[in-house]
mmCIF file of C-alpha atoms in Angstrom:
data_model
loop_
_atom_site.group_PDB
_atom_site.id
_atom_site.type_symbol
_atom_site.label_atom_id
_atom_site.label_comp_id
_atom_site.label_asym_id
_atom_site.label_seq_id
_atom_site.Cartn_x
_atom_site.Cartn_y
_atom_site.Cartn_z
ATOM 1 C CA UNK A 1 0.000 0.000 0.000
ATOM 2 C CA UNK A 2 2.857 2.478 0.767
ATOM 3 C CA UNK A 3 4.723 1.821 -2.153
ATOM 4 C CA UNK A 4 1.406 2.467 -4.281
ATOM 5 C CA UNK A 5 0.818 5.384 -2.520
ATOM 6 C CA UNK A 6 4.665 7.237 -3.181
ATOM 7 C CA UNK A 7 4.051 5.868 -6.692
ATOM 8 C CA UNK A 8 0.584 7.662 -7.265
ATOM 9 C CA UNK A 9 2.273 10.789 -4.974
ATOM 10 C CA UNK A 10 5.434 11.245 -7.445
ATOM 11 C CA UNK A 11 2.990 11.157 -10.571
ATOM 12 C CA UNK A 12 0.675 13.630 -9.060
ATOM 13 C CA UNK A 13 3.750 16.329 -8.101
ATOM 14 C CA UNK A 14 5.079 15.914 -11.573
ATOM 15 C CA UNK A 15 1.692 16.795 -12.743
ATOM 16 C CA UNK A 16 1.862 19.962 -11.620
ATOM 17 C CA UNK A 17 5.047 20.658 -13.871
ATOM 18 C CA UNK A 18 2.719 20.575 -17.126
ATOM 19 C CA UNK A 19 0.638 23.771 -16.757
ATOM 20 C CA UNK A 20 2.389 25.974 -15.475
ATOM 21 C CA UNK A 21 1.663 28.740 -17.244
ATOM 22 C CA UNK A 22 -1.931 28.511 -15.354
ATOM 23 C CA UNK A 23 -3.222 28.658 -12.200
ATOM 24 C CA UNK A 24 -6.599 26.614 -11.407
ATOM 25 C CA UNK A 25 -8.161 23.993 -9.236
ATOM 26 C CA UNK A 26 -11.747 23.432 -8.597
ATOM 27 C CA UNK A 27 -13.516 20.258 -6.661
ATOM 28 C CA UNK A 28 -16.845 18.550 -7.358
ATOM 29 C CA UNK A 29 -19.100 16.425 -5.360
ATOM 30 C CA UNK A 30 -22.286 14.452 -5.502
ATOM 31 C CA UNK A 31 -24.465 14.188 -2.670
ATOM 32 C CA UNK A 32 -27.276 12.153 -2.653
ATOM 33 C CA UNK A 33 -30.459 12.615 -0.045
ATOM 34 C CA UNK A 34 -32.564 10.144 2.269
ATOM 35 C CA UNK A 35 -35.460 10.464 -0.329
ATOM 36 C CA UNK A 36 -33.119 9.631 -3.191
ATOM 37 C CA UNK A 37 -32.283 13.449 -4.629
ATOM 38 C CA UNK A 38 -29.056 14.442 -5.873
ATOM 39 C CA UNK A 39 -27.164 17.394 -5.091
ATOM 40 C CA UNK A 40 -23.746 18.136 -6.884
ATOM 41 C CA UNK A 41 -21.288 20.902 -5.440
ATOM 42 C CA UNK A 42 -18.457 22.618 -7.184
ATOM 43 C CA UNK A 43 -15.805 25.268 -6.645
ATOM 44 C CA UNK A 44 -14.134 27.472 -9.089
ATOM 45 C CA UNK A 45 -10.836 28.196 -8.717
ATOM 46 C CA UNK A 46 -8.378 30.387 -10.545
ATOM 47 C CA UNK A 47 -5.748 32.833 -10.274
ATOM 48 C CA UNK A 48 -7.942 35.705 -11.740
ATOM 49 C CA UNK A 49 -11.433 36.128 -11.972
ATOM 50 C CA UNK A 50 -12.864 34.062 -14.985
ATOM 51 C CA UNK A 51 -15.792 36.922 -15.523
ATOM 52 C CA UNK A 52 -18.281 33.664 -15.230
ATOM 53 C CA UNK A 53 -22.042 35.102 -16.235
ATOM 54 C CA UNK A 54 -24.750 33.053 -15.825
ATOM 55 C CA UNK A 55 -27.067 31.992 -19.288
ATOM 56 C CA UNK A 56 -30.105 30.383 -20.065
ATOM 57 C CA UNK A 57 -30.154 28.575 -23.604
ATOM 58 C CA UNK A 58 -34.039 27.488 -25.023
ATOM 59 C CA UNK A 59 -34.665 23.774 -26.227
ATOM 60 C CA UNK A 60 -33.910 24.174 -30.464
ATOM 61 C CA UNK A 61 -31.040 26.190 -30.821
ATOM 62 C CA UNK A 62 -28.843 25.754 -33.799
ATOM 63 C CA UNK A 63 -25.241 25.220 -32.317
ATOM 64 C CA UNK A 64 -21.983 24.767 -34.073
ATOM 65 C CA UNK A 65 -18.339 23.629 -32.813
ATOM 66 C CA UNK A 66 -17.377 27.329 -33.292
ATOM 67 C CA UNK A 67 -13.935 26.138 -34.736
ATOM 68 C CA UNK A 68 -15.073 27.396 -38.068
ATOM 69 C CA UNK A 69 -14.293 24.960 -41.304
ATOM 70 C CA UNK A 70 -15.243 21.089 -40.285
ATOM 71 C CA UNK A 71 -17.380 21.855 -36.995
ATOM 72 C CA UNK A 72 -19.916 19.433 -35.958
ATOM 73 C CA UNK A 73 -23.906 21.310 -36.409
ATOM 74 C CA UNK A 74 -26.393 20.048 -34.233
ATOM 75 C CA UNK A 75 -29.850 21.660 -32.499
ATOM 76 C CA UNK A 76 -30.440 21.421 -28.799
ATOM 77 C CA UNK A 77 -33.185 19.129 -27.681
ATOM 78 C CA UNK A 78 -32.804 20.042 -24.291
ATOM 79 C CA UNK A 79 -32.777 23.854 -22.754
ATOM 80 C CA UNK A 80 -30.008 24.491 -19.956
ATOM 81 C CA UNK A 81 -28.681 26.829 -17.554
ATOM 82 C CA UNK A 82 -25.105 27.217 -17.605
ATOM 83 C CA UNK A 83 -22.059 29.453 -16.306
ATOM 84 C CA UNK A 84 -19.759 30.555 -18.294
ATOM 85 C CA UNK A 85 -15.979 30.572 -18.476
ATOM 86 C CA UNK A 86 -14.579 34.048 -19.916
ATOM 87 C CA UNK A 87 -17.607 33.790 -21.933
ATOM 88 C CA UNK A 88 -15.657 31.655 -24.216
ATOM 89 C CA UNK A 89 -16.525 27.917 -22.355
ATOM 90 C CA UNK A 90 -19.570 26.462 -21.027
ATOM 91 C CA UNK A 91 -18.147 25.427 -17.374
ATOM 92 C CA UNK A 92 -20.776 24.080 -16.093
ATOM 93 C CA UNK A 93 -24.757 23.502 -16.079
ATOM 94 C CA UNK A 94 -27.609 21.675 -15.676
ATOM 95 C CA UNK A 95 -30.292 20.943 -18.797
ATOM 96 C CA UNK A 96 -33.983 20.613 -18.184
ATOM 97 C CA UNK A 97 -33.882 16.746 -18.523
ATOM 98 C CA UNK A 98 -31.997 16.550 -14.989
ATOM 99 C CA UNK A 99 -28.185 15.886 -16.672
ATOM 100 C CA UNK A 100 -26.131 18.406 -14.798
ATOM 101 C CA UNK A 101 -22.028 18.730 -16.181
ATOM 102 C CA UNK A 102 -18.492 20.274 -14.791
ATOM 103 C CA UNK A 103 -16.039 21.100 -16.124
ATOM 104 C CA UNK A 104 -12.568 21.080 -14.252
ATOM 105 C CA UNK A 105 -9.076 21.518 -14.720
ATOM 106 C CA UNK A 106 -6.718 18.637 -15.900
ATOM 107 C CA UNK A 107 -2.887 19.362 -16.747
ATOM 108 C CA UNK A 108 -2.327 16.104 -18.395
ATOM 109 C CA UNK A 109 -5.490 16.422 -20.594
ATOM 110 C CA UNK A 110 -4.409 15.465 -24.575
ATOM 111 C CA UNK A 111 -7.103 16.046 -26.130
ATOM 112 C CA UNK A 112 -5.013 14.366 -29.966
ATOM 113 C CA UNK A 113 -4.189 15.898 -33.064
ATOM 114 C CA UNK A 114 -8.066 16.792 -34.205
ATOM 115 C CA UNK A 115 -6.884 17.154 -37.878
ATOM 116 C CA UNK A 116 -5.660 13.488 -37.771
ATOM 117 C CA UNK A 117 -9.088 12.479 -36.824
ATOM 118 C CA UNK A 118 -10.983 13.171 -40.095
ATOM 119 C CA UNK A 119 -14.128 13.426 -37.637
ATOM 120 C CA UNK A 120 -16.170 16.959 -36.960
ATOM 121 C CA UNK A 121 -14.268 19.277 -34.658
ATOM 122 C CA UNK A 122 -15.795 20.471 -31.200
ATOM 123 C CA UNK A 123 -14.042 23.423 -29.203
ATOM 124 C CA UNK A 124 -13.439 22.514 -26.058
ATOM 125 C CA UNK A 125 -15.397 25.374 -24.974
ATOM 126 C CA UNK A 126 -17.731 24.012 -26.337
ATOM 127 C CA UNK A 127 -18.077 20.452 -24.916
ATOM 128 C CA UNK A 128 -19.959 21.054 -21.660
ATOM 129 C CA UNK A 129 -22.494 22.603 -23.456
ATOM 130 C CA UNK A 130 -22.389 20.228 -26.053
ATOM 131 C CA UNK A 131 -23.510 17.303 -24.188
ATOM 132 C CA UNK A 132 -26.204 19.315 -21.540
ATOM 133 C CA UNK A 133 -28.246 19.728 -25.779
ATOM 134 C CA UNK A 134 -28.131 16.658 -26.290
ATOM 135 C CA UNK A 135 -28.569 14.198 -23.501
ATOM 136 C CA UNK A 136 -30.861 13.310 -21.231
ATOM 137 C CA UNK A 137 -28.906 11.076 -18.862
ATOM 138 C CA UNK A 138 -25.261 9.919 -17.664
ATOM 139 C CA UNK A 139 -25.728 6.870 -19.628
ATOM 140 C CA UNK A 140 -27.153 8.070 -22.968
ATOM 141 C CA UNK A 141 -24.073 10.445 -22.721
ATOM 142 C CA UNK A 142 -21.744 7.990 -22.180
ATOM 143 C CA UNK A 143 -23.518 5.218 -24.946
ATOM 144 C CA UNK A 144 -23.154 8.403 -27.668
ATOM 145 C CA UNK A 145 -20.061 9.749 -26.824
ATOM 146 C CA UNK A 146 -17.780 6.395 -26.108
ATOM 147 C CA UNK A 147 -17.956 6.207 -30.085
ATOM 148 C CA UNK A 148 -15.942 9.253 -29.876
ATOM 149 C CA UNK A 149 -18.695 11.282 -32.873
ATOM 150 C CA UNK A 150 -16.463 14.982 -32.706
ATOM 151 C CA UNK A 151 -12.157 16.066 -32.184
ATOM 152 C CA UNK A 152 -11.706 18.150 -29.310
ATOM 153 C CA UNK A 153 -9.720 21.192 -30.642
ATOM 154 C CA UNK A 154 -8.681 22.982 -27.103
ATOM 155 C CA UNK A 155 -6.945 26.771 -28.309
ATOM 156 C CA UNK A 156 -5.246 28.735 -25.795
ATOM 157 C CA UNK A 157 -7.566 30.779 -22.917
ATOM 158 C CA UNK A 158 -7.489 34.368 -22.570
ATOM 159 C CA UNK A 159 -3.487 35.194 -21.567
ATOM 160 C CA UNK A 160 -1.793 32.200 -23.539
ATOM 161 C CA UNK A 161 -3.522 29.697 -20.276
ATOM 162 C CA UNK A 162 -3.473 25.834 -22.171
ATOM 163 C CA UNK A 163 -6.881 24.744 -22.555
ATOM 164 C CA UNK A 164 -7.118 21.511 -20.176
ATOM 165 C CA UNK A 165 -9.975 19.743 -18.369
ATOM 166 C CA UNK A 166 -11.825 16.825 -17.726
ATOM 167 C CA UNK A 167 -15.672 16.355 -17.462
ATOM 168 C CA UNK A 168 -17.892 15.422 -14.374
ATOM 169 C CA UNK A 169 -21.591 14.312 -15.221
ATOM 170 C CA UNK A 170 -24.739 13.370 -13.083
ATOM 171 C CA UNK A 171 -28.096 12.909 -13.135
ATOM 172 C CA UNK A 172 -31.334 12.266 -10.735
ATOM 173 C CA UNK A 173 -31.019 8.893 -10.876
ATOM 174 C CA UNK A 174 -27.602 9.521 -8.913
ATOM 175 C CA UNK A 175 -25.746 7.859 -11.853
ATOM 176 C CA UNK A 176 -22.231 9.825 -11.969
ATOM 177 C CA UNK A 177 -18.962 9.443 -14.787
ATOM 178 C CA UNK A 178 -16.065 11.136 -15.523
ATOM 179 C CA UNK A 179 -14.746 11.984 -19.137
ATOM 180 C CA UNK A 180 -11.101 12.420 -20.037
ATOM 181 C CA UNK A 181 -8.630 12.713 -22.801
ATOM 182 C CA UNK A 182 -5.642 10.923 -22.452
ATOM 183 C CA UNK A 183 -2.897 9.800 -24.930
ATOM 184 C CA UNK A 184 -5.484 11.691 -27.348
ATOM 185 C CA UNK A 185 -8.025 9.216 -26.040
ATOM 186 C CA UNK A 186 -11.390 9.076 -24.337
ATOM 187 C CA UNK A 187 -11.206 7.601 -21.506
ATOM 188 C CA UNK A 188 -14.833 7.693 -19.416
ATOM 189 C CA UNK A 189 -15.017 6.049 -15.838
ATOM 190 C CA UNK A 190 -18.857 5.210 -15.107
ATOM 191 C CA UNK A 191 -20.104 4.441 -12.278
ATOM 192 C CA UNK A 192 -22.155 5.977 -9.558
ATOM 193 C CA UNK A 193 -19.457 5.675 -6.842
ATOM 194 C CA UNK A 194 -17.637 8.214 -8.432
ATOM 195 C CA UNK A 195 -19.143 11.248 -6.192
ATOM 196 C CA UNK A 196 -15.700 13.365 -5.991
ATOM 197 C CA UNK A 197 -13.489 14.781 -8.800
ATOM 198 C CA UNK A 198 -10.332 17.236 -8.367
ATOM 199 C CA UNK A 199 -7.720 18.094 -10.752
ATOM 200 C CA UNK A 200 -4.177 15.953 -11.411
ATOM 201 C CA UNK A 201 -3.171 13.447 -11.385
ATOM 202 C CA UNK A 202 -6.018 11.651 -13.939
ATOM 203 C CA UNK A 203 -9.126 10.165 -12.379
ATOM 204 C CA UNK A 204 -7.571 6.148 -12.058
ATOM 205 C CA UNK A 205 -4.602 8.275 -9.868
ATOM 206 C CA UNK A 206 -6.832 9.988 -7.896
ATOM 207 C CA UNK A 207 -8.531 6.779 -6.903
ATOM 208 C CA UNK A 208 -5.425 5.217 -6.054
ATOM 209 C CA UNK A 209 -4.221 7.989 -3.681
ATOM 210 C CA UNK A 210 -7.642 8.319 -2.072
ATOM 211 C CA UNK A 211 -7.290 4.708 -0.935
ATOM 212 C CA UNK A 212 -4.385 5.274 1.125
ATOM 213 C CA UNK A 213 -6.546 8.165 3.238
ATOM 214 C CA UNK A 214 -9.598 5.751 3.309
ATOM 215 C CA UNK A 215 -7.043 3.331 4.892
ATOM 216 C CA UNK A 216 -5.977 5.670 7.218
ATOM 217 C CA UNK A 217 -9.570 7.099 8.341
ATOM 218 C CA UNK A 218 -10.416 10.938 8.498
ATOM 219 C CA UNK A 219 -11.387 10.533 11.961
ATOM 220 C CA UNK A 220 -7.254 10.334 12.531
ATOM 221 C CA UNK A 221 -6.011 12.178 9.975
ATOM 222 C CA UNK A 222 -6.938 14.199 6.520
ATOM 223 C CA UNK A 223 -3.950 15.735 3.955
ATOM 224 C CA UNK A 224 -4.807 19.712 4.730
ATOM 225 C CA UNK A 225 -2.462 21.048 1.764
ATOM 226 C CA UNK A 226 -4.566 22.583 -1.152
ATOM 227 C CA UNK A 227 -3.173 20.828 -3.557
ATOM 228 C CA UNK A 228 -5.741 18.183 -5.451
ATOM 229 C CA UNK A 229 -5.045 14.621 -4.141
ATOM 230 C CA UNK A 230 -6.007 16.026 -0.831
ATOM 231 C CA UNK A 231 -8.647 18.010 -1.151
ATOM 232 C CA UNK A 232 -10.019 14.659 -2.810
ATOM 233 C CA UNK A 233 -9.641 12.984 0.416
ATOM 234 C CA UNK A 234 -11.129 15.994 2.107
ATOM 235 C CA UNK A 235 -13.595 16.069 -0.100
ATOM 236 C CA UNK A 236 -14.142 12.281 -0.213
ATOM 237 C CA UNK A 237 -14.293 11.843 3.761
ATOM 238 C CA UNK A 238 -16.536 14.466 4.459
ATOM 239 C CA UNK A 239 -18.876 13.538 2.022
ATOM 240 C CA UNK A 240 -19.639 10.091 3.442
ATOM 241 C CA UNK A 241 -19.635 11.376 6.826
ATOM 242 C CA UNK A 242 -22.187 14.055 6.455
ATOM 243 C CA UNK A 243 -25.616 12.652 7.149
ATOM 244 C CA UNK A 244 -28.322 12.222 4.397
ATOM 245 C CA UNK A 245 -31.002 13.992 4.993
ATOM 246 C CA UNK A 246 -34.530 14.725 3.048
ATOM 247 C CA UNK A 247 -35.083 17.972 4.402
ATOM 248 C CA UNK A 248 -34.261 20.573 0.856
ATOM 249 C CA UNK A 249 -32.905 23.298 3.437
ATOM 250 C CA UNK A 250 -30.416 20.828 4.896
ATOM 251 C CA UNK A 251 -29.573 19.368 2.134
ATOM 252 C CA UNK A 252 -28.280 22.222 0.075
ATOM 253 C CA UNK A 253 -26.213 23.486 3.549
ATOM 254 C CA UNK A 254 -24.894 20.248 3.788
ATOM 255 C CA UNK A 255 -23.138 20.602 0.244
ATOM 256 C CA UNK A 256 -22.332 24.259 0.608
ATOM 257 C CA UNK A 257 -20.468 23.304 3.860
ATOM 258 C CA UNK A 258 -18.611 20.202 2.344
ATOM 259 C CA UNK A 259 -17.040 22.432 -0.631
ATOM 260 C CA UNK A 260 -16.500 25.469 1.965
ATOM 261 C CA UNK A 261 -14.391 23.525 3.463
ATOM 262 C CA UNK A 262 -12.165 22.564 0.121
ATOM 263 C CA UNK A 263 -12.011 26.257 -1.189
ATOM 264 C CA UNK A 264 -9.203 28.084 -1.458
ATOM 265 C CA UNK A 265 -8.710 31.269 0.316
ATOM 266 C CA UNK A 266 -9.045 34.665 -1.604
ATOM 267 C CA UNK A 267 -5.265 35.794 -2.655
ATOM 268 C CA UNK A 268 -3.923 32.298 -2.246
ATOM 269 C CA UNK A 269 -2.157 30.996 -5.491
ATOM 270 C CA UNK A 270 1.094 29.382 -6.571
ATOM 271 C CA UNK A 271 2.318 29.583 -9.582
ATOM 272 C CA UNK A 272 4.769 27.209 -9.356
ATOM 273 C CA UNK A 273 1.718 24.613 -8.917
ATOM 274 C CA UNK A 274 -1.257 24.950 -11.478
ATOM 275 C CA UNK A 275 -3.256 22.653 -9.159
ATOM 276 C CA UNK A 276 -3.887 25.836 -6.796
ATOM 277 C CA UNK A 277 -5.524 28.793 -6.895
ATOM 278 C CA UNK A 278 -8.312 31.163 -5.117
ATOM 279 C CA UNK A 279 -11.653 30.043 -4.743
ATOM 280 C CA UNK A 280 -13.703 32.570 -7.367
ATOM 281 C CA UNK A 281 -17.227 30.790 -6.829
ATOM 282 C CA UNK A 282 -18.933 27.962 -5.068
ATOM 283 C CA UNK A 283 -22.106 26.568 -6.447
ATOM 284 C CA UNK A 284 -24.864 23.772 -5.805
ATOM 285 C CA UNK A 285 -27.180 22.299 -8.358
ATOM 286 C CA UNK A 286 -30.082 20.639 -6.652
ATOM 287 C CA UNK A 287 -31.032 18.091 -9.983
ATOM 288 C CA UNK A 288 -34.348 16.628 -9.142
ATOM 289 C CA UNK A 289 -36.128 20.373 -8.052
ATOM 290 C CA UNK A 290 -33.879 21.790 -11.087
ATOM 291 C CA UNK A 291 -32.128 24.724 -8.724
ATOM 292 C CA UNK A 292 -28.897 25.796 -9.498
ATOM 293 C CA UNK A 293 -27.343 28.038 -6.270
ATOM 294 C CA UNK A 294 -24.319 30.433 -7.180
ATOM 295 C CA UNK A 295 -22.125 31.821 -4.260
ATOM 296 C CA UNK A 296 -19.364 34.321 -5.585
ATOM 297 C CA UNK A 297 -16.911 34.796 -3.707
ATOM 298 C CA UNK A 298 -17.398 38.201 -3.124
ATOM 299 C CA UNK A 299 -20.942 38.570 -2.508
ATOM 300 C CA UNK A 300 -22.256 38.479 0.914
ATOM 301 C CA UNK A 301 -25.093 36.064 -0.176
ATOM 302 C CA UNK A 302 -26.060 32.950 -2.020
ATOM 303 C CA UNK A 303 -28.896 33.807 -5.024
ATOM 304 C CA UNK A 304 -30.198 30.756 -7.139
ATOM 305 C CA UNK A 305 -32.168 29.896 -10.058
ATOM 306 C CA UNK A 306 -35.095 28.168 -10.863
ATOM 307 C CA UNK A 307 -35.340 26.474 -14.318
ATOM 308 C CA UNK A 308 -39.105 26.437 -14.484
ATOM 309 C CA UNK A 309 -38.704 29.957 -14.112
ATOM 310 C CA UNK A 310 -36.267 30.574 -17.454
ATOM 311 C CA UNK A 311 -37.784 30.983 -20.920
ATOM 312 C CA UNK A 312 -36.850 27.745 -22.166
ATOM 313 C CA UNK A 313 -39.057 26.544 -24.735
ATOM 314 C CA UNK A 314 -38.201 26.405 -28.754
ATOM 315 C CA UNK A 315 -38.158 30.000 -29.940
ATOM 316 C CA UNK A 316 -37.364 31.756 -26.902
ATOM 317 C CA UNK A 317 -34.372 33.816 -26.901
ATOM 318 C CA UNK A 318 -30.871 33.127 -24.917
ATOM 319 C CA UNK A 319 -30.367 35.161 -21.645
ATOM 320 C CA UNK A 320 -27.805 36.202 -19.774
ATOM 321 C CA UNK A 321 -27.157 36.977 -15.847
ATOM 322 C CA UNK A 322 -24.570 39.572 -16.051
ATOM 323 C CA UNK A 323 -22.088 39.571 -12.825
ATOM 324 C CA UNK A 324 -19.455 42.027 -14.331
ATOM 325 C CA UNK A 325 -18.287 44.246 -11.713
ATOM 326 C CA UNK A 326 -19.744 41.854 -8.968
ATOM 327 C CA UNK A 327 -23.416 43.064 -8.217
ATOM 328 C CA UNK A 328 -24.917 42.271 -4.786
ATOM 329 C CA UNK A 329 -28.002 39.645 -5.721
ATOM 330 C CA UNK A 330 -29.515 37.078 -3.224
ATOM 331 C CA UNK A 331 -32.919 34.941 -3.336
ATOM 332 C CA UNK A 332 -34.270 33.636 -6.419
ATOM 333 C CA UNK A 333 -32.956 35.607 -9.807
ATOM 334 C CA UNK A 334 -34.865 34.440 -13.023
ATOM 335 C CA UNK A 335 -36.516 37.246 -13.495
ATOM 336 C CA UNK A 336 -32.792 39.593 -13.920
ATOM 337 C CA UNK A 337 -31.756 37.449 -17.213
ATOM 338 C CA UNK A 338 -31.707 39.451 -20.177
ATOM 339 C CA UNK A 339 -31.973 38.625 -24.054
ATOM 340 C CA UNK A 340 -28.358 38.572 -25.278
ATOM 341 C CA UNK A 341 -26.590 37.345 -28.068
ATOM 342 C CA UNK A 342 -24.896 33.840 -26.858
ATOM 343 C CA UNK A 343 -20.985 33.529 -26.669
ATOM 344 C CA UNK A 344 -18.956 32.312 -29.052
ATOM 345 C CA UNK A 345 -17.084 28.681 -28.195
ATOM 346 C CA UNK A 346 -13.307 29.447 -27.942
ATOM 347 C CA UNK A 347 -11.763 29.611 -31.177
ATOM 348 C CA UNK A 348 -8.586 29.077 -32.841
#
């Protein structure tokens, strides 16, 4: 067990050699209730604020891979509600159907050569979103997308960062999987035990570490660094030590106090380590009442949305929550999106 463990340890600290260039971490988690509901948490985490704004996308929407010449066309069946990443990325969301998706940050992501591929090209930015209009559930997602149907082409972020993640899903039945490119390979672990994801090292890793914590038991002693293999542990103890509960109220604390606990300070990065960085938003996606609660940093409050609420239906027009310049919002916000023009996918 030991001599796993320093294996999977030296892979994960020369993980955080490939990215160096950027600085971001987040942590997701699925909770699931007494009266079988399912409640996934997330942070956001990144050396400088992302300008995340939240949208709302109707059911029909024509939809490219926004990488010009070869894209992949296809029309939404499902509406969503998503947040944004520099609006350039869908990082996150949940469609009407109950699928909810996250996207997090993966140094050793290879996403291939997409021009070798001969298939239709996707922007990564594009992926999240991708898959929340078109799929209903974890495992039609993974059936359709294990025959690999689009290239990931994954250009730079905003200030030269490397485009590289990997891609959480779950849905109200509780079913969970994680996507990643590897070797310029798929690579999708299903399976509804899978109720924490990190960053580096890659998911199979990650497993392997957490088994050394399990062994030891958090009652003794939890990793307290910030780097990702221990706020996995973190993450993975406290999750199957908080009660479930059928109570809403206390559910939805219960999650907001499990990825509290794995954030990141404000002003805390290291450069030196891409796998750290400042918590820049917290949020909750309760999937069988279709709520989605957003907690930025620096607002005082929590504010939420409900999807029966949104203007979702074939022919209504995309809207956008704007947070630029960090406005103070709390309770239930549907009624503050505005018609706006969608973002484009990031593009070469």
């Amino acid at each position: 067990m030991r001599k796993q463990f320093a294996k999977m340890l030296l892979a994960s600290v020369a993980a955080f050699t490939l990215a160096s260039a950027s600085v971001e971490a987040c942590t997701r988690v699925l909770y699931g209730t007494s009266d079988s509901d399912y409640i996934v948490g997330r942070t956001m985490d990144w050396d400088v604020d992302p300008r995340t704004n939240l949208w709302s996308f109707p059911r029909g929407m024509a939809r490219d891979g926004g990488v010009g010449p070869g894209s992949i066309k296809w029309t939404s069946k499902y509406g969503s509600l998503i947040a944004d990443f520099y609006d350039a990325a869908t990082a996150e969301g949940i469609n009407e159907a109950g699928l909810a998706a996250n996207l997090l940050y993966l140094a050793e992501a290879d996403y291939g050569d997409p021009k070798a591929s001969k298939k239709p090209l996707l922007s990564v930015g594009g992926w999240t979103q991708y898959i929340l209009d078109n799929y209903a559930t974890v495992a039609d997602a993974v059936k359709a997308l294990q025959k690999e149907p689009f290239a990931i082409v994954a250009p730079d972020l905003p200030g030269g960062v490397r485009s590289a993640s990997h891609l959480a899903l779950a849905d109200q039945s509780g079913d969970s999987a994680i996507l990643e490119y590897l070797g310029g390979k798929l690579v999708i672990h299903h399976n509804r035990k899978y109720t924490v994801m990190t960053n580096s090292p890659p998911f199979d890793q990650q497993l392997a570490l957490n088994t050394y914590w399990v062994s030891i038991g958090g009652v003794n002693f939890l990793p307290g660094t910030h780097r990702a293999s221990d706020r996995f542990a973190r993450a993975y103890w406290n999750l199957n030590a908080t009660p479930k509960v059928a109570d809403g109220r206390v559910a939805i604390a219960s999650v907001f106090s499990i990825i509290r606990n794995i954030s990141v300070p404000l002003g805390i990065s290291a450069p030196q380590e891409p796998n750290i960085a400042s918590t820049r938003w917290r949020s909750v996606t309760d999937i069988k009442n279709r709520l989605y609660y957003f907690e930025p940093t620096l607002n005082p409050s929590i504010f939420w949305v409900d999807l029966k609420n949104l203007k979702l239906e074939p022919g209504a027009k995309p809207a956008k929550l704007d947070l630029a310049g960090d406005p103070i919002l709390s309770g239930e916000v549907a009624d503050k999106f505005v018609p706006a023009e969608p973002f484009k996918f990031l593009s070469r």
